[in-house]
PDB file of C-alpha atoms (C1' of nucleotides) in Angstrom:
ATOM      1  CA  MET A 110      57.960 -41.111   5.507  1.00 49.00           C
ATOM      2  CA  ARG A 111      57.221 -42.292   9.005  1.00 50.00           C
ATOM      3  CA  GLU A 112      54.170 -44.386   9.772  1.00 52.00           C
ATOM      4  CA  PRO A 113      51.052 -42.366  10.588  1.00 55.00           C
ATOM      5  CA  THR A 114      49.291 -42.701  13.941  1.00 69.00           C
ATOM      6  CA  GLU A 115      45.578 -43.269  14.447  1.00 90.00           C
ATOM      7  CA  PHE A 116      42.794 -42.203  12.154  1.00 95.00           C
ATOM      8  CA  HIS A 117      39.317 -43.246  13.228  1.00 95.00           C
ATOM      9  CA  LEU A 118      36.672 -43.513  10.541  1.00 97.00           C
ATOM     10  CA  PRO A 119      33.304 -42.382  11.937  1.00 98.00           C
ATOM     11  CA  ALA A 120      30.108 -44.258  11.141  1.00 97.00           C
ATOM     12  CA  ASP A 121      28.128 -41.061  10.644  1.00 97.00           C
ATOM     13  CA  SER A 122      28.254 -37.280  10.839  1.00 97.00           C
ATOM     14  CA  ASP A 123      27.435 -37.176  14.531  1.00 97.00           C
ATOM     15  CA  GLU A 124      30.372 -39.371  15.393  1.00 97.00           C
ATOM     16  CA  ALA A 125      32.582 -37.355  13.038  1.00 98.00           C
ATOM     17  CA  ILE A 126      31.739 -34.175  14.922  1.00 98.00           C
ATOM     18  CA  ARG A 127      32.436 -35.892  18.237  1.00 97.00           C
ATOM     19  CA  ILE A 128      35.853 -36.934  16.923  1.00 98.00           C
ATOM     20  CA  GLN A 129      36.575 -33.378  15.799  1.00 98.00           C
ATOM     21  CA  ARG A 130      35.658 -31.999  19.212  1.00 97.00           C
ATOM     22  CA  ALA A 131      37.915 -34.559  20.862  1.00 97.00           C
ATOM     23  CA  LEU A 132      40.875 -33.833  18.580  1.00 98.00           C
ATOM     24  CA  ALA A 133      40.557 -30.055  18.336  1.00 98.00           C
ATOM     25  CA  GLY A 134      42.255 -29.610  21.695  1.00 97.00           C
ATOM     26  CA  ASN A 135      45.383 -31.280  20.348  1.00 98.00           C
ATOM     27  CA  VAL A 136      45.980 -28.692  17.626  1.00 98.00           C
ATOM     28  CA  ARG A 137      49.052 -26.601  18.378  1.00 98.00           C
ATOM     29  CA  LEU A 138      50.230 -23.374  16.780  1.00 98.00           C
ATOM     30  CA  ASP A 139      54.008 -23.229  17.164  1.00 98.00           C
ATOM     31  CA  PRO A 140      56.707 -21.483  15.167  1.00 98.00           C
ATOM     32  CA  LEU A 141      58.457 -23.855  12.771  1.00 98.00           C
ATOM     33  CA  PRO A 142      61.660 -25.168  14.384  1.00 98.00           C
ATOM     34  CA  ARG A 143      63.658 -24.249  11.278  1.00 97.00           C
ATOM     35  CA  PRO A 144      63.002 -22.874   7.804  1.00 97.00           C
ATOM     36  CA  PRO A 145      61.401 -25.647   5.763  1.00 98.00           C
ATOM     37  CA  ARG A 146      63.245 -27.105   2.818  1.00 98.00           C
ATOM     38  CA  LEU A 147      60.897 -29.845   1.607  1.00 98.00           C
ATOM     39  CA  VAL A 148      57.326 -28.645   1.204  1.00 98.00           C
ATOM     40  CA  ALA A 149      54.619 -31.128   0.243  1.00 98.00           C
ATOM     41  CA  GLY A 150      51.272 -30.492  -1.388  1.00 98.00           C
ATOM     42  CA  ALA A 151      48.294 -32.855  -1.234  1.00 98.00           C
ATOM     43  CA  ASP A 152      45.174 -32.974  -3.361  1.00 98.00           C
ATOM     44  CA  LEU A 153      42.460 -35.312  -4.635  1.00 98.00           C
ATOM     45  CA  ALA A 154      40.525 -35.767  -7.853  1.00 97.00           C
ATOM     46  CA  PHE A 155      37.411 -37.911  -8.121  1.00 97.00           C
ATOM     47  CA  LEU A 156      36.139 -40.347 -10.691  1.00 95.00           C
ATOM     48  CA  PRO A 157      32.823 -38.993 -11.934  1.00 88.00           C
ATOM     49  CA  GLY A 158      29.763 -40.277 -10.127  1.00 81.00           C
ATOM     50  CA  ARG A 159      31.670 -42.669  -7.949  1.00 78.00           C
ATOM     51  CA  ASP A 160      33.220 -42.449  -4.508  1.00 93.00           C
ATOM     52  CA  ILE A 161      36.621 -43.273  -5.861  1.00 97.00           C
ATOM     53  CA  GLY A 162      39.338 -40.734  -5.307  1.00 98.00           C
ATOM     54  CA  VAL A 163      42.731 -40.238  -6.889  1.00 98.00           C
ATOM     55  CA  ALA A 164      45.089 -38.748  -4.325  1.00 98.00           C
ATOM     56  CA  ALA A 165      48.464 -37.197  -5.007  1.00 98.00           C
ATOM     57  CA  VAL A 166      51.196 -35.890  -2.749  1.00 98.00           C
ATOM     58  CA  VAL A 167      54.089 -33.995  -4.304  1.00 98.00           C
ATOM     59  CA  VAL A 168      57.219 -32.949  -2.416  1.00 98.00           C
ATOM     60  CA  VAL A 169      58.997 -29.835  -3.675  1.00 98.00           C
ATOM     61  CA  ASP A 170      62.503 -28.760  -2.714  1.00 98.00           C
ATOM     62  CA  LEU A 171      62.153 -25.099  -1.817  1.00 98.00           C
ATOM     63  CA  ARG A 172      65.729 -24.337  -2.831  1.00 97.00           C
ATOM     64  CA  SER A 173      65.653 -25.804  -6.315  1.00 97.00           C
ATOM     65  CA  GLY A 174      61.948 -25.590  -6.954  1.00 97.00           C
ATOM     66  CA  GLN A 175      62.101 -29.145  -8.234  1.00 97.00           C
ATOM     67  CA  THR A 176      59.798 -32.044  -7.413  1.00 98.00           C
ATOM     68  CA  VAL A 177      61.811 -34.561  -5.407  1.00 98.00           C
ATOM     69  CA  ASP A 178      59.063 -37.047  -4.542  1.00 98.00           C
ATOM     70  CA  GLU A 179      55.601 -37.935  -5.721  1.00 98.00           C
ATOM     71  CA  VAL A 180      53.034 -40.601  -4.842  1.00 98.00           C
ATOM     72  CA  ILE A 181      49.678 -41.123  -6.512  1.00 98.00           C
ATOM     73  CA  ILE A 182      47.092 -43.642  -5.326  1.00 98.00           C
ATOM     74  CA  THR A 183      43.549 -44.501  -6.323  1.00 98.00           C
ATOM     75  CA  ARG A 184      41.089 -45.860  -3.773  1.00 98.00           C
ATOM     76  CA  PRO A 185      37.483 -45.627  -2.633  1.00 97.00           C
ATOM     77  CA  VAL A 186      36.775 -42.725  -0.325  1.00 97.00           C
ATOM     78  CA  PRO A 187      35.110 -44.002   2.876  1.00 96.00           C
ATOM     79  CA  PHE A 188      33.023 -40.993   3.827  1.00 97.00           C
ATOM     80  CA  PRO A 189      30.627 -38.695   1.938  1.00 96.00           C
ATOM     81  CA  TYR A 190      31.306 -35.017   1.497  1.00 96.00           C
ATOM     82  CA  ARG A 191      29.691 -32.852   4.126  1.00 97.00           C
ATOM     83  CA  THR A 192      30.532 -29.232   4.780  1.00 97.00           C
ATOM     84  CA  GLY A 193      32.815 -29.167   7.800  1.00 98.00           C
ATOM     85  CA  LEU A 194      33.651 -32.875   7.590  1.00 98.00           C
ATOM     86  CA  LEU A 195      35.938 -32.884   4.561  1.00 98.00           C
ATOM     87  CA  SER A 196      38.845 -34.435   6.430  1.00 98.00           C
ATOM     88  CA  PHE A 197      37.093 -37.769   6.931  1.00 98.00           C
ATOM     89  CA  ARG A 198      36.650 -38.052   3.196  1.00 98.00           C
ATOM     90  CA  GLU A 199      40.162 -37.088   2.142  1.00 98.00           C
ATOM     91  CA  ILE A 200      42.603 -38.052   4.895  1.00 98.00           C
ATOM     92  CA  PRO A 201      42.646 -41.837   4.304  1.00 98.00           C
ATOM     93  CA  ALA A 202      43.761 -41.420   0.702  1.00 98.00           C
ATOM     94  CA  VAL A 203      46.344 -38.807   1.655  1.00 98.00           C
ATOM     95  CA  LEU A 204      47.760 -41.118   4.322  1.00 98.00           C
ATOM     96  CA  ASP A 205      48.130 -43.856   1.725  1.00 98.00           C
ATOM     97  CA  CYS A 206      50.236 -41.481  -0.347  1.00 98.00           C
ATOM     98  CA  LEU A 207      52.366 -40.304   2.573  1.00 98.00           C
ATOM     99  CA  ILE A 208      53.296 -43.870   3.478  1.00 98.00           C
ATOM    100  CA  GLY A 209      54.853 -44.252   0.041  1.00 98.00           C
ATOM    101  CA  LEU A 210      57.063 -41.171   0.176  1.00 98.00           C
ATOM    102  CA  HIS A 211      60.829 -41.618   0.193  1.00 98.00           C
ATOM    103  CA  HIS A 212      61.427 -38.117   1.565  1.00 97.00           C
ATOM    104  CA  GLN A 213      59.986 -36.715   4.773  1.00 98.00           C
ATOM    105  CA  PRO A 214      58.520 -33.265   4.006  1.00 98.00           C
ATOM    106  CA  ASP A 215      59.103 -30.519   6.560  1.00 98.00           C
ATOM    107  CA  ILE A 216      55.520 -29.360   6.146  1.00 98.00           C
ATOM    108  CA  ILE A 217      52.430 -30.362   4.178  1.00 99.00           C
ATOM    109  CA  ILE A 218      50.037 -27.942   2.486  1.00 98.00           C
ATOM    110  CA  CYS A 219      46.456 -29.168   2.111  1.00 98.00           C
ATOM    111  CA  ASP A 220      43.776 -27.984  -0.295  1.00 98.00           C
ATOM    112  CA  GLY A 221      41.297 -26.900   2.392  1.00 98.00           C
ATOM    113  CA  GLN A 222      41.090 -25.186   5.760  1.00 98.00           C
ATOM    114  CA  GLY A 223      43.279 -25.588   8.813  1.00 98.00           C
ATOM    115  CA  ILE A 224      41.885 -24.002  11.984  1.00 98.00           C
ATOM    116  CA  ALA A 225      39.610 -21.758   9.911  1.00 98.00           C
ATOM    117  CA  HIS A 226      36.831 -24.208  10.649  1.00 98.00           C
ATOM    118  CA  PRO A 227      33.699 -24.190  12.837  1.00 98.00           C
ATOM    119  CA  ARG A 228      35.391 -26.491  15.370  1.00 98.00           C
ATOM    120  CA  ARG A 229      38.900 -25.255  14.609  1.00 98.00           C
ATOM    121  CA  ILE A 230      39.922 -28.536  13.015  1.00 98.00           C
ATOM    122  CA  GLY A 231      39.639 -28.496   9.250  1.00 98.00           C
ATOM    123  CA  LEU A 232      41.337 -30.946   6.890  1.00 98.00           C
ATOM    124  CA  ALA A 233      44.871 -29.641   7.409  1.00 98.00           C
ATOM    125  CA  SER A 234      44.594 -29.506  11.193  1.00 98.00           C
ATOM    126  CA  HIS A 235      43.109 -32.985  11.401  1.00 98.00           C
ATOM    127  CA  LEU A 236      45.861 -34.395   9.182  1.00 98.00           C
ATOM    128  CA  GLY A 237      48.499 -32.613  11.215  1.00 98.00           C
ATOM    129  CA  VAL A 238      47.216 -34.047  14.485  1.00 98.00           C
ATOM    130  CA  VAL A 239      47.033 -37.553  13.030  1.00 98.00           C
ATOM    131  CA  LEU A 240      50.622 -37.255  11.788  1.00 98.00           C
ATOM    132  CA  ASN A 241      51.841 -35.054  14.636  1.00 98.00           C
ATOM    133  CA  ARG A 242      53.577 -33.004  11.994  1.00 98.00           C
ATOM    134  CA  PRO A 243      53.371 -29.415  10.653  1.00 98.00           C
ATOM    135  CA  THR A 244      50.561 -28.778   8.161  1.00 98.00           C
ATOM    136  CA  ILE A 245      48.999 -25.756   6.458  1.00 98.00           C
ATOM    137  CA  GLY A 246      45.512 -25.214   5.125  1.00 98.00           C
ATOM    138  CA  CYS A 247      45.313 -23.305   1.849  1.00 98.00           C
ATOM    139  CA  ALA A 248      41.756 -23.085   0.544  1.00 98.00           C
ATOM    140  CA  LYS A 249      40.426 -21.472  -2.594  1.00 97.00           C
ATOM    141  CA  ARG A 250      37.208 -20.459  -0.867  1.00 97.00           C
ATOM    142  CA  CYS A 251      36.297 -19.207   2.594  1.00 97.00           C
ATOM    143  CA  LEU A 252      34.461 -21.509   4.995  1.00 98.00           C
ATOM    144  CA  ILE A 253      34.101 -19.282   8.029  1.00 97.00           C
ATOM    145  CA  GLY A 254      35.392 -15.916   9.165  1.00 97.00           C
ATOM    146  CA  ASP A 255      35.176 -12.286   8.132  1.00 96.00           C
ATOM    147  CA  TYR A 256      37.744 -10.347   6.179  1.00 96.00           C
ATOM    148  CA  ILE A 257      38.377  -7.461   3.892  1.00 96.00           C
ATOM    149  CA  GLU A 258      39.875  -7.945   0.477  1.00 95.00           C
ATOM    150  CA  PRO A 259      43.690  -7.678   0.501  1.00 96.00           C
ATOM    151  CA  GLY A 260      45.432  -5.305  -1.882  1.00 95.00           C
ATOM    152  CA  PRO A 261      45.844  -6.366  -5.514  1.00 95.00           C
ATOM    153  CA  GLU A 262      49.583  -7.002  -5.306  1.00 95.00           C
ATOM    154  CA  LYS A 263      51.100 -10.438  -4.830  1.00 96.00           C
ATOM    155  CA  GLY A 264      52.029 -10.796  -1.165  1.00 97.00           C
ATOM    156  CA  ALA A 265      49.194  -8.635   0.158  1.00 97.00           C
ATOM    157  CA  THR A 266      47.332 -10.126   3.121  1.00 97.00           C
ATOM    158  CA  THR A 267      44.463  -9.335   5.469  1.00 97.00           C
ATOM    159  CA  PRO A 268      43.443 -11.135   8.659  1.00 98.00           C
ATOM    160  CA  LEU A 269      40.686 -13.729   8.637  1.00 98.00           C
ATOM    161  CA  LEU A 270      38.673 -13.133  11.801  1.00 97.00           C
ATOM    162  CA  HIS A 271      36.150 -15.268  13.620  1.00 97.00           C
ATOM    163  CA  GLN A 272      34.603 -14.649  17.002  1.00 95.00           C
ATOM    164  CA  GLY A 273      37.166 -11.972  17.719  1.00 94.00           C
ATOM    165  CA  LEU A 274      40.115 -14.193  16.912  1.00 96.00           C
ATOM    166  CA  GLU A 275      42.470 -14.314  13.964  1.00 98.00           C
ATOM    167  CA  ILE A 276      42.076 -17.803  12.514  1.00 98.00           C
ATOM    168  CA  GLY A 277      44.045 -17.303   9.330  1.00 98.00           C
ATOM    169  CA  ARG A 278      44.863 -14.840   6.618  1.00 98.00           C
ATOM    170  CA  VAL A 279      43.585 -13.972   3.176  1.00 98.00           C
ATOM    171  CA  VAL A 280      46.604 -14.094   0.919  1.00 98.00           C
ATOM    172  CA  ARG A 281      47.182 -12.721  -2.553  1.00 97.00           C
ATOM    173  CA  THR A 282      49.486 -15.325  -4.087  1.00 97.00           C
ATOM    174  CA  ARG A 283      49.434 -13.655  -7.482  1.00 96.00           C
ATOM    175  CA  THR A 284      48.804 -10.079  -8.588  1.00 96.00           C
ATOM    176  CA  ALA A 285      45.259  -9.277  -9.690  1.00 94.00           C
ATOM    177  CA  VAL A 286      44.030 -12.813  -9.008  1.00 96.00           C
ATOM    178  CA  LYS A 287      41.568 -13.955  -6.342  1.00 96.00           C
ATOM    179  CA  PRO A 288      43.270 -14.545  -2.994  1.00 97.00           C
ATOM    180  CA  VAL A 289      43.520 -17.859  -1.126  1.00 98.00           C
ATOM    181  CA  PHE A 290      42.586 -18.554   2.489  1.00 98.00           C
ATOM    182  CA  VAL A 291      45.559 -19.657   4.558  1.00 98.00           C
ATOM    183  CA  SER A 292      45.249 -21.023   8.074  1.00 98.00           C
ATOM    184  CA  PRO A 293      47.549 -23.073  10.284  1.00 98.00           C
ATOM    185  CA  GLY A 294      46.909 -26.757  10.219  1.00 98.00           C
ATOM    186  CA  HIS A 295      49.090 -27.955  13.065  1.00 98.00           C
ATOM    187  CA  ARG A 296      52.439 -27.052  14.635  1.00 98.00           C
ATOM    188  CA  VAL A 297      52.797 -23.819  12.682  1.00 98.00           C
ATOM    189  CA  THR A 298      51.868 -20.180  13.342  1.00 98.00           C
ATOM    190  CA  ILE A 299      49.713 -18.011  11.120  1.00 98.00           C
ATOM    191  CA  GLU A 300      52.786 -15.965  10.200  1.00 98.00           C
ATOM    192  CA  ASP A 301      54.888 -18.990   9.304  1.00 98.00           C
ATOM    193  CA  ALA A 302      52.022 -20.543   7.362  1.00 98.00           C
ATOM    194  CA  VAL A 303      51.649 -17.417   5.241  1.00 98.00           C
ATOM    195  CA  ALA A 304      55.418 -17.188   4.753  1.00 98.00           C
ATOM    196  CA  VAL A 305      55.614 -20.787   3.548  1.00 98.00           C
ATOM    197  CA  VAL A 306      52.691 -20.373   1.156  1.00 98.00           C
ATOM    198  CA  LEU A 307      54.234 -17.249  -0.338  1.00 98.00           C
ATOM    199  CA  ALA A 308      57.608 -18.964  -0.533  1.00 98.00           C
ATOM    200  CA  VAL A 309      56.147 -21.672  -2.758  1.00 98.00           C
ATOM    201  CA  ALA A 310      53.856 -19.345  -4.679  1.00 96.00           C
ATOM    202  CA  GLY A 311      55.042 -19.640  -8.269  1.00 90.00           C
ATOM    203  CA  GLY A 312      53.293 -17.989 -11.148  1.00 94.00           C
ATOM    204  CA  TYR A 313      49.897 -19.333 -10.191  1.00 97.00           C
ATOM    205  CA  ARG A 314      47.219 -18.762  -7.574  1.00 97.00           C
ATOM    206  CA  VAL A 315      47.586 -22.177  -5.977  1.00 98.00           C
ATOM    207  CA  PRO A 316      50.952 -22.797  -4.259  1.00 98.00           C
ATOM    208  CA  GLU A 317      53.236 -24.902  -6.423  1.00 98.00           C
ATOM    209  CA  PRO A 318      53.274 -28.153  -4.385  1.00 98.00           C
ATOM    210  CA  VAL A 319      49.465 -28.253  -4.216  1.00 98.00           C
ATOM    211  CA  ARG A 320      49.198 -27.278  -7.858  1.00 98.00           C
ATOM    212  CA  ARG A 321      51.493 -30.106  -8.883  1.00 98.00           C
ATOM    213  CA  ALA A 322      49.552 -32.560  -6.744  1.00 98.00           C
ATOM    214  CA  HIS A 323      46.349 -31.354  -8.365  1.00 98.00           C
ATOM    215  CA  LEU A 324      47.783 -31.790 -11.847  1.00 97.00           C
ATOM    216  CA  ALA A 325      49.139 -35.236 -11.011  1.00 97.00           C
ATOM    217  CA  ALA A 326      45.813 -36.442  -9.613  1.00 97.00           C
ATOM    218  CA  GLU A 327      43.934 -34.931 -12.535  1.00 96.00           C
ATOM    219  CA  GLN A 328      46.260 -36.539 -15.052  1.00 96.00           C
ATOM    220  CA  GLU A 329      45.976 -39.940 -13.383  1.00 97.00           C
ATOM    221  CA  LYS A 330      42.203 -39.630 -13.368  1.00 96.00           C
ATOM    222  CA  ARG A 331      42.146 -38.932 -17.096  1.00 94.00           C
ATOM    223  CA  ARG A 332      44.447 -41.891 -17.667  1.00 94.00           C
ATOM    224  CA  LEU A 333      42.154 -44.190 -15.708  1.00 94.00           C
ATOM    225  CA  LEU A 334      39.143 -42.982 -17.660  1.00 91.00           C
ATOM    226  CA  SER A 335      40.821 -43.262 -21.024  1.00 81.00           C
ATOM    227  CA  PRO A 336      40.002 -46.351 -23.127  1.00 69.00           C
ATOM    228  CA  TRP A 337      43.603 -47.517 -22.976  1.00 70.00           C
ATOM    229  CA  SER A 338      43.712 -48.477 -19.342  1.00 65.00           C
ATOM    230  CA  ARG A 339      40.245 -49.929 -18.989  1.00 56.00           C
ATOM    231  CA  ARG A 340      40.174 -53.556 -17.895  1.00 50.00           C
ATOM    232  CA  ASP A 341      37.280 -54.488 -20.156  1.00 49.00           C
ATOM    233  CA  TRP A 342      39.461 -53.659 -23.107  1.00 46.00           C
ATOM    234  CA  ARG A 343      39.661 -56.679 -25.499  1.00 39.00           C
ATOM    235  CA  GLY A 344      37.299 -58.665 -23.317  1.00 40.00           C
ATOM    236  CA  HIS A 345      39.224 -58.656 -20.011  1.00 36.00           C
TER     237      HIS A 345
ATOM    238  C1'  DG B  12      13.123 -19.562   9.883  1.00 64.71           C
ATOM    239  C1'  DC B  13      16.973 -17.600   6.637  1.00 64.71           C
ATOM    240  C1'  DG B  14      21.244 -17.858   4.529  1.00 64.71           C
ATOM    241  C1'  DA B  15      25.938 -20.077   4.159  1.00 64.71           C
ATOM    242  C1'  DC B  16      28.156 -24.011   2.990  1.00 64.71           C
ATOM    243  C1'  DA B  17      36.388 -26.147   2.253  1.00 64.71           C
ATOM    244  C1'  DG B  18      36.487 -30.309  -1.645  1.00 64.71           C
TER     245       DG B  18
ATOM    246  C1'  DA C 207      34.624 -32.204  -6.461  1.00 64.71           C
ATOM    247  C1'  DT C 208      32.217 -32.994 -11.385  1.00 64.71           C
ATOM    248  C1'  DC C 209      29.598 -31.938 -16.141  1.00 64.71           C
ATOM    249  C1'  DT C 210      32.402 -28.466 -20.216  1.00 64.71           C
ATOM    250  C1'  DT C 211      34.492 -24.371 -25.314  1.00 64.71           C
ATOM    251  C1'  DG C 212      35.369 -20.539 -26.262  1.00 64.71           C
ATOM    252  C1'  DT C 213      36.383 -16.033 -24.931  1.00 64.71           C
ATOM    253  C1'  DC C 214      37.673 -11.604 -22.716  1.00 64.71           C
ATOM    254  C1'  DG C 215      41.500  -9.276 -20.380  1.00 64.71           C
ATOM    255  C1'  DC C 216      46.064  -8.405 -18.109  1.00 64.71           C
TER     256       DC C 216
END
DNA sequence: GCGACAG
DNA sequence: ATCTTGTCGC
């Protein structure tokens, strides 16, 4: 896919927050220009105890349901985890994956928040601004906002509200299973974001592209930790 | 000060 | 996120 634009790595949390405040104004919520066909999912796994992440991006063809592209990379993560600053930890690795794609996804779903964030620029929004491309945040837990539980049926939704504004939606992606928290990342509306997530909701809680990315990263992590691929094997 | 706190 | 087996329920 196309080369990403700028991503500035902050030296500390204060600078990270300044960057978020500077970038938040660039986030746009627009309807998708056309129905998406290639939907990507991004996720990371971490090697225990170390700041080394395994990132995976999987591109799924919405029509066939098949994976058409996949990139997995392992690299140190350059920023510690802090609530509200997740993007600085995960974006570099995700960008490394995106550079290796052979297909340009129409939209990317991230495992985290979009605008449902204290400064309205969670992981998905930050990535979207850096790429200037449509992104969606789909988190397993709520970061900010108030809501009531959606109905038990797959497809049920309720608004996620914060300071009198709708910042996302609580979405039941599978019947009788805990809902996920969907918010626009960049260049997508709340309605379109929910529609895309439900369109790629297979038989599991996590949308299929993100689920596949999660599995891929997890599998690669296990491979790296297994005795077979260790460099000190046989003395090396 | 108290409680909350994406991955 | 990660450390971790079996078990209860739809």
